[in-house]
PDB file of C-alpha atoms in Angstrom:
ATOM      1  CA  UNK A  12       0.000   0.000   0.000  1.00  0.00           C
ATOM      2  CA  UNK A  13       1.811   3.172  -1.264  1.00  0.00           C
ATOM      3  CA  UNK A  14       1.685   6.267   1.428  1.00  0.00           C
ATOM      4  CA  UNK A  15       1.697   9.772   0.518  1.00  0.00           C
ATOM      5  CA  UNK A  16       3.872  10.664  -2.465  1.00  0.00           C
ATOM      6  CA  UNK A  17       5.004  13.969  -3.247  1.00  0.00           C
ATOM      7  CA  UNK A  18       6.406  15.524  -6.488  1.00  0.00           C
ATOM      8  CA  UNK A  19       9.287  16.501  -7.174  1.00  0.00           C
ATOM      9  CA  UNK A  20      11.620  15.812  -4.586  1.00  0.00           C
ATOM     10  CA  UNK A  21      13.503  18.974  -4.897  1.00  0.00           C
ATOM     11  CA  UNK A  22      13.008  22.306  -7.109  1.00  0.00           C
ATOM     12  CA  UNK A  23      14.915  25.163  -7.227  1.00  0.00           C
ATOM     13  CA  UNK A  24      12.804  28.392  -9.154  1.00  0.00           C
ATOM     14  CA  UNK A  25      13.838  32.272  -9.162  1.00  0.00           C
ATOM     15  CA  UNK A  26      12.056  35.223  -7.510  1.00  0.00           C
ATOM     16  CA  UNK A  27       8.596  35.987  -9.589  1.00  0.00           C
ATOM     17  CA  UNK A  28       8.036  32.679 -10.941  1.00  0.00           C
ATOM     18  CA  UNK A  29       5.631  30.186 -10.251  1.00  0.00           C
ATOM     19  CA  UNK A  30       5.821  26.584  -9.286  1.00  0.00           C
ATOM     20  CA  UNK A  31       3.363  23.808  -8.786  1.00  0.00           C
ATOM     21  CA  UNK A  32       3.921  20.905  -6.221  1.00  0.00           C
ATOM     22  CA  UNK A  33       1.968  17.762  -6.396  1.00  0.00           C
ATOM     23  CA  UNK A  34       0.758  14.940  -3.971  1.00  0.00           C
ATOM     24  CA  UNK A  35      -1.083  11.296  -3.973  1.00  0.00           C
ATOM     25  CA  UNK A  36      -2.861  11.155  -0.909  1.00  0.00           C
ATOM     26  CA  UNK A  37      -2.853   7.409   0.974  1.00  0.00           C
ATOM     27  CA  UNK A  38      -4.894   5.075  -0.376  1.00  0.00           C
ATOM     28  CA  UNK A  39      -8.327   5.151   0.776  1.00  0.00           C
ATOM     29  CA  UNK A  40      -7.688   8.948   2.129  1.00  0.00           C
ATOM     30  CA  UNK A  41      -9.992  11.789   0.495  1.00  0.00           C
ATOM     31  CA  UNK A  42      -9.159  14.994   2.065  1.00  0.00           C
ATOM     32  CA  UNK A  43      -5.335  16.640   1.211  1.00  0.00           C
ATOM     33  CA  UNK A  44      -3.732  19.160   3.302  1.00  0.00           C
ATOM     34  CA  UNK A  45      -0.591  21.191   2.825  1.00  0.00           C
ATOM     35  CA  UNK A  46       2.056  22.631   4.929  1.00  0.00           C
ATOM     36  CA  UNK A  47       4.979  24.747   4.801  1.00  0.00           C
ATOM     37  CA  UNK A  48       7.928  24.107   7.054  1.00  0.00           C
ATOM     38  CA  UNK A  49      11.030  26.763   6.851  1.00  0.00           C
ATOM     39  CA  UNK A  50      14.115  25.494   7.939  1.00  0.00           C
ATOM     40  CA  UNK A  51      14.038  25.005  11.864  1.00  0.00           C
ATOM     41  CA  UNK A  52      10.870  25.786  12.347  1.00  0.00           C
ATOM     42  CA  UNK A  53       7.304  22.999  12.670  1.00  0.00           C
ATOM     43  CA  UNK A  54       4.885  22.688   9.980  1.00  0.00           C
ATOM     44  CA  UNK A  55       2.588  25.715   9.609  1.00  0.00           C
ATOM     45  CA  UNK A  56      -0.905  24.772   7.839  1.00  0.00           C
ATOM     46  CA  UNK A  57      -1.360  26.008   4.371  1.00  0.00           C
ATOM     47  CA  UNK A  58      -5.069  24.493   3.474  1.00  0.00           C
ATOM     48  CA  UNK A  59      -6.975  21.778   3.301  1.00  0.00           C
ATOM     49  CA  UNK A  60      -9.284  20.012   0.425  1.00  0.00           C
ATOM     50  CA  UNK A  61     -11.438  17.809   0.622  1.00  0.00           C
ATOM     51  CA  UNK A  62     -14.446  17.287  -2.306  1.00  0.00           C
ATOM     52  CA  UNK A  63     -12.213  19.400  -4.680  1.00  0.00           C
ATOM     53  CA  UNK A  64     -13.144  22.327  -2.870  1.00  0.00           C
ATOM     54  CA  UNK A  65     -10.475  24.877  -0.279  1.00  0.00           C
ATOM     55  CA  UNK A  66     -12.095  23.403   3.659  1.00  0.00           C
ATOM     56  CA  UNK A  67     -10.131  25.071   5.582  1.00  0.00           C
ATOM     57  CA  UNK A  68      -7.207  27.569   5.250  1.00  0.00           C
ATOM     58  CA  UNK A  69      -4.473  28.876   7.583  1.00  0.00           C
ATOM     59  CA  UNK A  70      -2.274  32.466   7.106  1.00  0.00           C
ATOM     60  CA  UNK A  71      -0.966  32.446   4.048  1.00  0.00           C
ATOM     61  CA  UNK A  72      -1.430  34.961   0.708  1.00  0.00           C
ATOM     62  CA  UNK A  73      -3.686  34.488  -2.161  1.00  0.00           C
ATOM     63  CA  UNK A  74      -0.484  33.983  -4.063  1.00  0.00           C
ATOM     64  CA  UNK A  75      -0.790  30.924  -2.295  1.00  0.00           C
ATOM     65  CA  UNK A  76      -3.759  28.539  -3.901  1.00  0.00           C
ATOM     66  CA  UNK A  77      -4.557  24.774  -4.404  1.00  0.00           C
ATOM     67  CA  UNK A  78      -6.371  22.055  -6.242  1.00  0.00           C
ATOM     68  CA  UNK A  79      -7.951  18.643  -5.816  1.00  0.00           C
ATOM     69  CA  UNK A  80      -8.951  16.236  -8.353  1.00  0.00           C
ATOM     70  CA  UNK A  81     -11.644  13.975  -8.700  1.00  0.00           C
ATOM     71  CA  UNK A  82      -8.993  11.268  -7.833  1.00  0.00           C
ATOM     72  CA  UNK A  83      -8.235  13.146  -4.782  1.00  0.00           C
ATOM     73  CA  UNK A  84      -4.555  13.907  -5.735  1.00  0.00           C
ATOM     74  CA  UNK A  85      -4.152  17.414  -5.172  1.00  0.00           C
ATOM     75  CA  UNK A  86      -1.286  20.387  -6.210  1.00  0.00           C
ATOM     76  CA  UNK A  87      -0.350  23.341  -4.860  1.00  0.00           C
ATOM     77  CA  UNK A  88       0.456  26.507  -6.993  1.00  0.00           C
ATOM     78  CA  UNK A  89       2.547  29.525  -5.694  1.00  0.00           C
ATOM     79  CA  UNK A  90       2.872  32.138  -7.795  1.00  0.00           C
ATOM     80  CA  UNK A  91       5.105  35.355  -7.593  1.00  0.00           C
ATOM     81  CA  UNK A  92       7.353  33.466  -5.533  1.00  0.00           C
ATOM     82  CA  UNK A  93       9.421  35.619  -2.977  1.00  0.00           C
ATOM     83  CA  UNK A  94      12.917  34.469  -1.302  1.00  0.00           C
ATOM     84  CA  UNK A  95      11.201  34.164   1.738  1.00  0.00           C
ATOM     85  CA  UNK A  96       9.130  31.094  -0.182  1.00  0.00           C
ATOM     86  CA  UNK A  97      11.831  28.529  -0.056  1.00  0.00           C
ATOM     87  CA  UNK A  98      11.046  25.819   2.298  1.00  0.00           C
ATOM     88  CA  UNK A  99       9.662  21.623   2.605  1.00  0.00           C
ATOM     89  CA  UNK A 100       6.620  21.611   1.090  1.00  0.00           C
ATOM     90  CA  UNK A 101       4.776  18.915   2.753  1.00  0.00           C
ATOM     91  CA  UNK A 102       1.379  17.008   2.117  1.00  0.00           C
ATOM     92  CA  UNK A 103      -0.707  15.143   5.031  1.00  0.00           C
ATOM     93  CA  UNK A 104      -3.679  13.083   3.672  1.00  0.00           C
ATOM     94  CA  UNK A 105      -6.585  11.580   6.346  1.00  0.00           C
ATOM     95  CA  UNK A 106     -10.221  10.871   6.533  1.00  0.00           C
ATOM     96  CA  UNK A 107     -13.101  13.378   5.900  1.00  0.00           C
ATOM     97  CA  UNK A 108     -15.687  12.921   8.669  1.00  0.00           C
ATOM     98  CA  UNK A 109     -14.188  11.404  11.371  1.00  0.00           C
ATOM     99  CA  UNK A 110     -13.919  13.435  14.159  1.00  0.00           C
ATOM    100  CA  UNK A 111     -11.077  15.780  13.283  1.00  0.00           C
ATOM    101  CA  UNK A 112      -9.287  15.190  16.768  1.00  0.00           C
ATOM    102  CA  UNK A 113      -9.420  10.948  16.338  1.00  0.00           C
ATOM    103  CA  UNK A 114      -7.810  11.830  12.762  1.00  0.00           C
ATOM    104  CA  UNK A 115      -4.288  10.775  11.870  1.00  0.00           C
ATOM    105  CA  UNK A 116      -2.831  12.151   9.395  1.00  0.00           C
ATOM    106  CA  UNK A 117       0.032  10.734   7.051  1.00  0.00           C
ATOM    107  CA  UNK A 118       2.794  12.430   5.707  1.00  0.00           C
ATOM    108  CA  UNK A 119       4.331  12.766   2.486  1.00  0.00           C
ATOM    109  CA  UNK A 120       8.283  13.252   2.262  1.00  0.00           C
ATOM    110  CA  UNK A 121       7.870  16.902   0.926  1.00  0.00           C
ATOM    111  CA  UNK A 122       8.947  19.118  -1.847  1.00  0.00           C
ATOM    112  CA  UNK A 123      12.545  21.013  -0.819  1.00  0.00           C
ATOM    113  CA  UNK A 124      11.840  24.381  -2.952  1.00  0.00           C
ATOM    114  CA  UNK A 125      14.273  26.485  -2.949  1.00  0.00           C
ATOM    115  CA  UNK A 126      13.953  30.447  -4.899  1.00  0.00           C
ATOM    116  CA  UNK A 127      17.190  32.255  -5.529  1.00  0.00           C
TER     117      UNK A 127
ATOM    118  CA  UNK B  23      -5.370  28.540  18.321  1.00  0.00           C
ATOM    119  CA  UNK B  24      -4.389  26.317  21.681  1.00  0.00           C
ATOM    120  CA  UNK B  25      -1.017  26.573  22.223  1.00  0.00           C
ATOM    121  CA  UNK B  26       1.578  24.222  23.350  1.00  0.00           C
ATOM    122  CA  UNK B  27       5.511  24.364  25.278  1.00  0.00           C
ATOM    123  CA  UNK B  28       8.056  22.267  24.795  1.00  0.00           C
ATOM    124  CA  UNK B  29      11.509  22.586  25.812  1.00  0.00           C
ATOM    125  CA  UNK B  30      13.863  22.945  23.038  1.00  0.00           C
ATOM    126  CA  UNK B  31      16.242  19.654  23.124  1.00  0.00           C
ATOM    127  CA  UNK B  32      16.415  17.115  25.180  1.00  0.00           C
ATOM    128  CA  UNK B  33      19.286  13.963  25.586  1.00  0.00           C
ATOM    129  CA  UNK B  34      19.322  10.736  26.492  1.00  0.00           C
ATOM    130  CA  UNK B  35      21.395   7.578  26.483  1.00  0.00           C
ATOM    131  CA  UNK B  36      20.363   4.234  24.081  1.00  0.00           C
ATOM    132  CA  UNK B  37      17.847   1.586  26.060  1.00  0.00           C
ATOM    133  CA  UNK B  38      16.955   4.324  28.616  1.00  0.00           C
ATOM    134  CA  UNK B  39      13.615   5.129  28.917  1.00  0.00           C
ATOM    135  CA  UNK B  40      13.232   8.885  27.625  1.00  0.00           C
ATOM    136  CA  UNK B  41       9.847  11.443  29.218  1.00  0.00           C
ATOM    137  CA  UNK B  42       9.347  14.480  26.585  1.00  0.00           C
ATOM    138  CA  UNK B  43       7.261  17.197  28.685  1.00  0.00           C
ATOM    139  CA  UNK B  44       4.566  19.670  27.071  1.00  0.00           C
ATOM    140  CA  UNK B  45       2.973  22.034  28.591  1.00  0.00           C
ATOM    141  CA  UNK B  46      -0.697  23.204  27.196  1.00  0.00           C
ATOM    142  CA  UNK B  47      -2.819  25.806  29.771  1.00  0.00           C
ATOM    143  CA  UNK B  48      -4.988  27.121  27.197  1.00  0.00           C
ATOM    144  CA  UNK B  49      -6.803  23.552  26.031  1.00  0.00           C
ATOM    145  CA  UNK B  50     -10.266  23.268  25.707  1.00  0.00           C
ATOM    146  CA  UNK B  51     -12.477  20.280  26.953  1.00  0.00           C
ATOM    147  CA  UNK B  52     -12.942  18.737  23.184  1.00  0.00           C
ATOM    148  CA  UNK B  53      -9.214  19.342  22.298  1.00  0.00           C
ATOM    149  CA  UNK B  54      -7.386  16.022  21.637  1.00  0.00           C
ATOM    150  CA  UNK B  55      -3.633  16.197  22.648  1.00  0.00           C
ATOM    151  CA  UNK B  56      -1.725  14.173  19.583  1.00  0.00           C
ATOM    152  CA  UNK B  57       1.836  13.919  19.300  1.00  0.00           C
ATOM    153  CA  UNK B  58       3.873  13.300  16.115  1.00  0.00           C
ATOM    154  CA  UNK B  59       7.510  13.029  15.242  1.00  0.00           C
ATOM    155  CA  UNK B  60       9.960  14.034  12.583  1.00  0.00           C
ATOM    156  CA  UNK B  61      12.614  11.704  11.490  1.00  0.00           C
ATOM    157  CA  UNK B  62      15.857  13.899   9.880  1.00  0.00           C
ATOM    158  CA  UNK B  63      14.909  13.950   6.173  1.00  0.00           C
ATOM    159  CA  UNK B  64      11.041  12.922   6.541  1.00  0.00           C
ATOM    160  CA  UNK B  65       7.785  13.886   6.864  1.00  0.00           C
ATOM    161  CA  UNK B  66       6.076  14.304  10.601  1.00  0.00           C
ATOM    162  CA  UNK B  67       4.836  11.044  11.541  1.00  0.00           C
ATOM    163  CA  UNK B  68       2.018  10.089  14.082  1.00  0.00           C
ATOM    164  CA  UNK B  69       3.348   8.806  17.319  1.00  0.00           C
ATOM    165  CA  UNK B  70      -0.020   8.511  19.816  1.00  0.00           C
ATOM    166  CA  UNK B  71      -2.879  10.855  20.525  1.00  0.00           C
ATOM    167  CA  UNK B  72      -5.352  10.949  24.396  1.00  0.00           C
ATOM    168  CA  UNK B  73      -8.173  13.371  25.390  1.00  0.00           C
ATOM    169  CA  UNK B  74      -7.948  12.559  29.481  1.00  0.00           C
ATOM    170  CA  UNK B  75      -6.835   9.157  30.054  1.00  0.00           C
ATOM    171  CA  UNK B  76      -3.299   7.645  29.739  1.00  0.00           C
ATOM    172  CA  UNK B  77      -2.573   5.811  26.614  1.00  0.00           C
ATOM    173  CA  UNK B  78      -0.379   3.026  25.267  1.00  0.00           C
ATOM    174  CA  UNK B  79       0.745   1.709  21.960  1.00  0.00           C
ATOM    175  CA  UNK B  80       3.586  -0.079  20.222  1.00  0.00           C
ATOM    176  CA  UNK B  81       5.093   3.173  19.995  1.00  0.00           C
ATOM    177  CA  UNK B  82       4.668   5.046  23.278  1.00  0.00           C
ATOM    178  CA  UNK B  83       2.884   5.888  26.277  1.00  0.00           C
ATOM    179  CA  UNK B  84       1.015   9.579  26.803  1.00  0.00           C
ATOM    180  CA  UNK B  85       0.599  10.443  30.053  1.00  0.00           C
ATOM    181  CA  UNK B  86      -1.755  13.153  30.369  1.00  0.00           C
ATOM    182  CA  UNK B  87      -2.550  15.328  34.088  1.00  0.00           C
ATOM    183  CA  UNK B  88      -5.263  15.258  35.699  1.00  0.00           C
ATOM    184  CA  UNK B  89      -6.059  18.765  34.781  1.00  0.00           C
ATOM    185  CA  UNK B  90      -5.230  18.160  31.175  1.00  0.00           C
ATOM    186  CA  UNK B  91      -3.084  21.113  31.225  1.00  0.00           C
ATOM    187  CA  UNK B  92       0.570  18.975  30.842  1.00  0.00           C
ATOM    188  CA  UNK B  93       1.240  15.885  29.157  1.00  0.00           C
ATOM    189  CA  UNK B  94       4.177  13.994  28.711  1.00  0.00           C
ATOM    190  CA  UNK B  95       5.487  11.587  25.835  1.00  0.00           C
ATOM    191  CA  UNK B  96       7.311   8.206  27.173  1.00  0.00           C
ATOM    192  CA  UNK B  97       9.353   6.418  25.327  1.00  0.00           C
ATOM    193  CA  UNK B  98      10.231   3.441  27.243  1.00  0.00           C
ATOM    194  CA  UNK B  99      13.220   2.212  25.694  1.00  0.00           C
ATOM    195  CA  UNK B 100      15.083   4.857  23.386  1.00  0.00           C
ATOM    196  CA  UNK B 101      17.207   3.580  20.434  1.00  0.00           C
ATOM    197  CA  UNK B 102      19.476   5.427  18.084  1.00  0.00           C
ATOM    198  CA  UNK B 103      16.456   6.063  15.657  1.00  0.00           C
ATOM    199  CA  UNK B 104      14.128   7.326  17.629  1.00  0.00           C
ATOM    200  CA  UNK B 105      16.097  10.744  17.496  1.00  0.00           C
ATOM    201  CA  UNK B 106      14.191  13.231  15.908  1.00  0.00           C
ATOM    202  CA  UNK B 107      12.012  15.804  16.404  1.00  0.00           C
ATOM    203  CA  UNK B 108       8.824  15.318  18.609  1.00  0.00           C
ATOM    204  CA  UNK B 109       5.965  17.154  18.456  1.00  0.00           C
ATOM    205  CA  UNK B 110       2.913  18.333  21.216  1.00  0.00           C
ATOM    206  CA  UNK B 111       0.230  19.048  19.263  1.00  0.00           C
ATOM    207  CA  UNK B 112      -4.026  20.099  20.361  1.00  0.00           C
ATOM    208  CA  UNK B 113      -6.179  18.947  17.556  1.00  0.00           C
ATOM    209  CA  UNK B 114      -9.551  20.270  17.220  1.00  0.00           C
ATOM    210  CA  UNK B 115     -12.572  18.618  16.955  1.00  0.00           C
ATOM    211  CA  UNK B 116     -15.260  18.539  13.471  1.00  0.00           C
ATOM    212  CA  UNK B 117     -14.790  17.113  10.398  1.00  0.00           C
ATOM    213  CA  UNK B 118     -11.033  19.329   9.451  1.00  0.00           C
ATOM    214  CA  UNK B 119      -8.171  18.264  11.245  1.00  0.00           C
ATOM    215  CA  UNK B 120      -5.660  21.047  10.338  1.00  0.00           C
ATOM    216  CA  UNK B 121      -2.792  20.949  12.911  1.00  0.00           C
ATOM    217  CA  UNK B 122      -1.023  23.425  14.717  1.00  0.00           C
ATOM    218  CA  UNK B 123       2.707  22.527  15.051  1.00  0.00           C
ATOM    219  CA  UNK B 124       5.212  24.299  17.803  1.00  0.00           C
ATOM    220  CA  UNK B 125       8.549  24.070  17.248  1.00  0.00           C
ATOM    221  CA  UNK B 126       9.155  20.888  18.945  1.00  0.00           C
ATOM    222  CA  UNK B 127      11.657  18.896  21.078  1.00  0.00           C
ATOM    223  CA  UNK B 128      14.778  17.567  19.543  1.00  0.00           C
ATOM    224  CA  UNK B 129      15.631  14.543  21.300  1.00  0.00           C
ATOM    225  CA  UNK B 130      19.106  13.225  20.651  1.00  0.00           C
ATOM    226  CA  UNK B 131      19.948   9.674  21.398  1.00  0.00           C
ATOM    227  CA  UNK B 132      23.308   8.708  22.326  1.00  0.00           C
ATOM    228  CA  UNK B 133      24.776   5.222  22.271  1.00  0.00           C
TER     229      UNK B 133
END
């Protein structure tokens, strides 16, 4: 049973461009979330999808926006990218519906992007 | 947002048993207290999670006070790879399950 993939591994992109990220939730999960984690620091939450549709979102820009398919796969696009952008890009997928707090999550092994 | 303390970095020696402390004041009576852990080079993994009683699995034990204010992560026998990063984390209740990460305890394991 595969876990959470992520792709690509590593990226490296230049101020003002835009990049898009992808990720295969678990098997059997339908609801994606991202997260950005600068070096030394934890995850913060980006969003969350679930049903194609933005659930939940934490503090980042509208530069910042996302996508789910119908095969619950999701991406995430970041556009205008600033120095301040580079960071793991990681993907959790879990279970829509179950009580949120009962709700593990799973992992991916993230997207390193770095912006010179 | 519920926050959580945890100290910084912690040691301890191979086949001891190891007790990460976190403090959380602030939690609510429907917050869930879940701890995960991050491996160098991986994503966070999910370690054990309790709402008031103590809990045990293959992984670890979470002990959590009476008062639900302080809980602590036990790892009963460390080895070298269970350095890493660790985690105190109050999940919310509903149907999302975004989570709030602090900045962790690095536990380092020496042989």
């Amino acid at each position: 049973d595969a876990g959470v993939t992520q792709s690509p591994t590593h990226l490296i992109k230049t101020r003002g461009q835009q990049v898009t990220l992808r990720c295969s939730p678990k098997s059997g999960h339908d609801t994606v979330s991202w997260y950005q984690q600068a070096l030394g620091q934890g995850p913060q939450f980006i969003f969350q999808y679930y049903e194609e549709e933005e659930r939940q979102r934490g503090n980042f820009p509208d530069r910042f926006s996302g996508h789910q398919f119908p095969n619950y796969s999701s991406e995430l696009n970041v556009n205008a990218l600033l120095l301040g952008d580079s960071a793991l890009y990681l993907c959790a997928s879990s279970l829509w519906g179950l009580s949120g707090a009962m709700n593990e999550q799973f992992f991916g092994p993230g997207t390193r992007l770095t912006v010179l | 947002d519920a926050k959580t303390t945890q100290p910084n970095s912690m040691e301890s020696n191979e086949e001891e048993p190891v007790h990460l402390p976190c403090n959380h004041s602030t939690i609510s009576g429907t917050d869930y207290i879940h701890w995960y852990r991050q491996l160098p080079s991986q994503g966070p993994e999910y370690v054990i999670h309790g709402l008031t009683s103590n809990v045990n699995n293959r992984m670890a034990s979470l002990a959590i006070a009476e008062d639900r204010k302080s809980s602590t992560l036990i790892l009963h026998r460390a080895t070298l790879r269970d350095a890493a990063v660790y985690y105190c984390i109050l999940a919310y209740g509903g149907a999302t399950n975004k989570l709030i990460f602090g900045t962790g305890t690095l536990l380092a394991v020496q042989p």
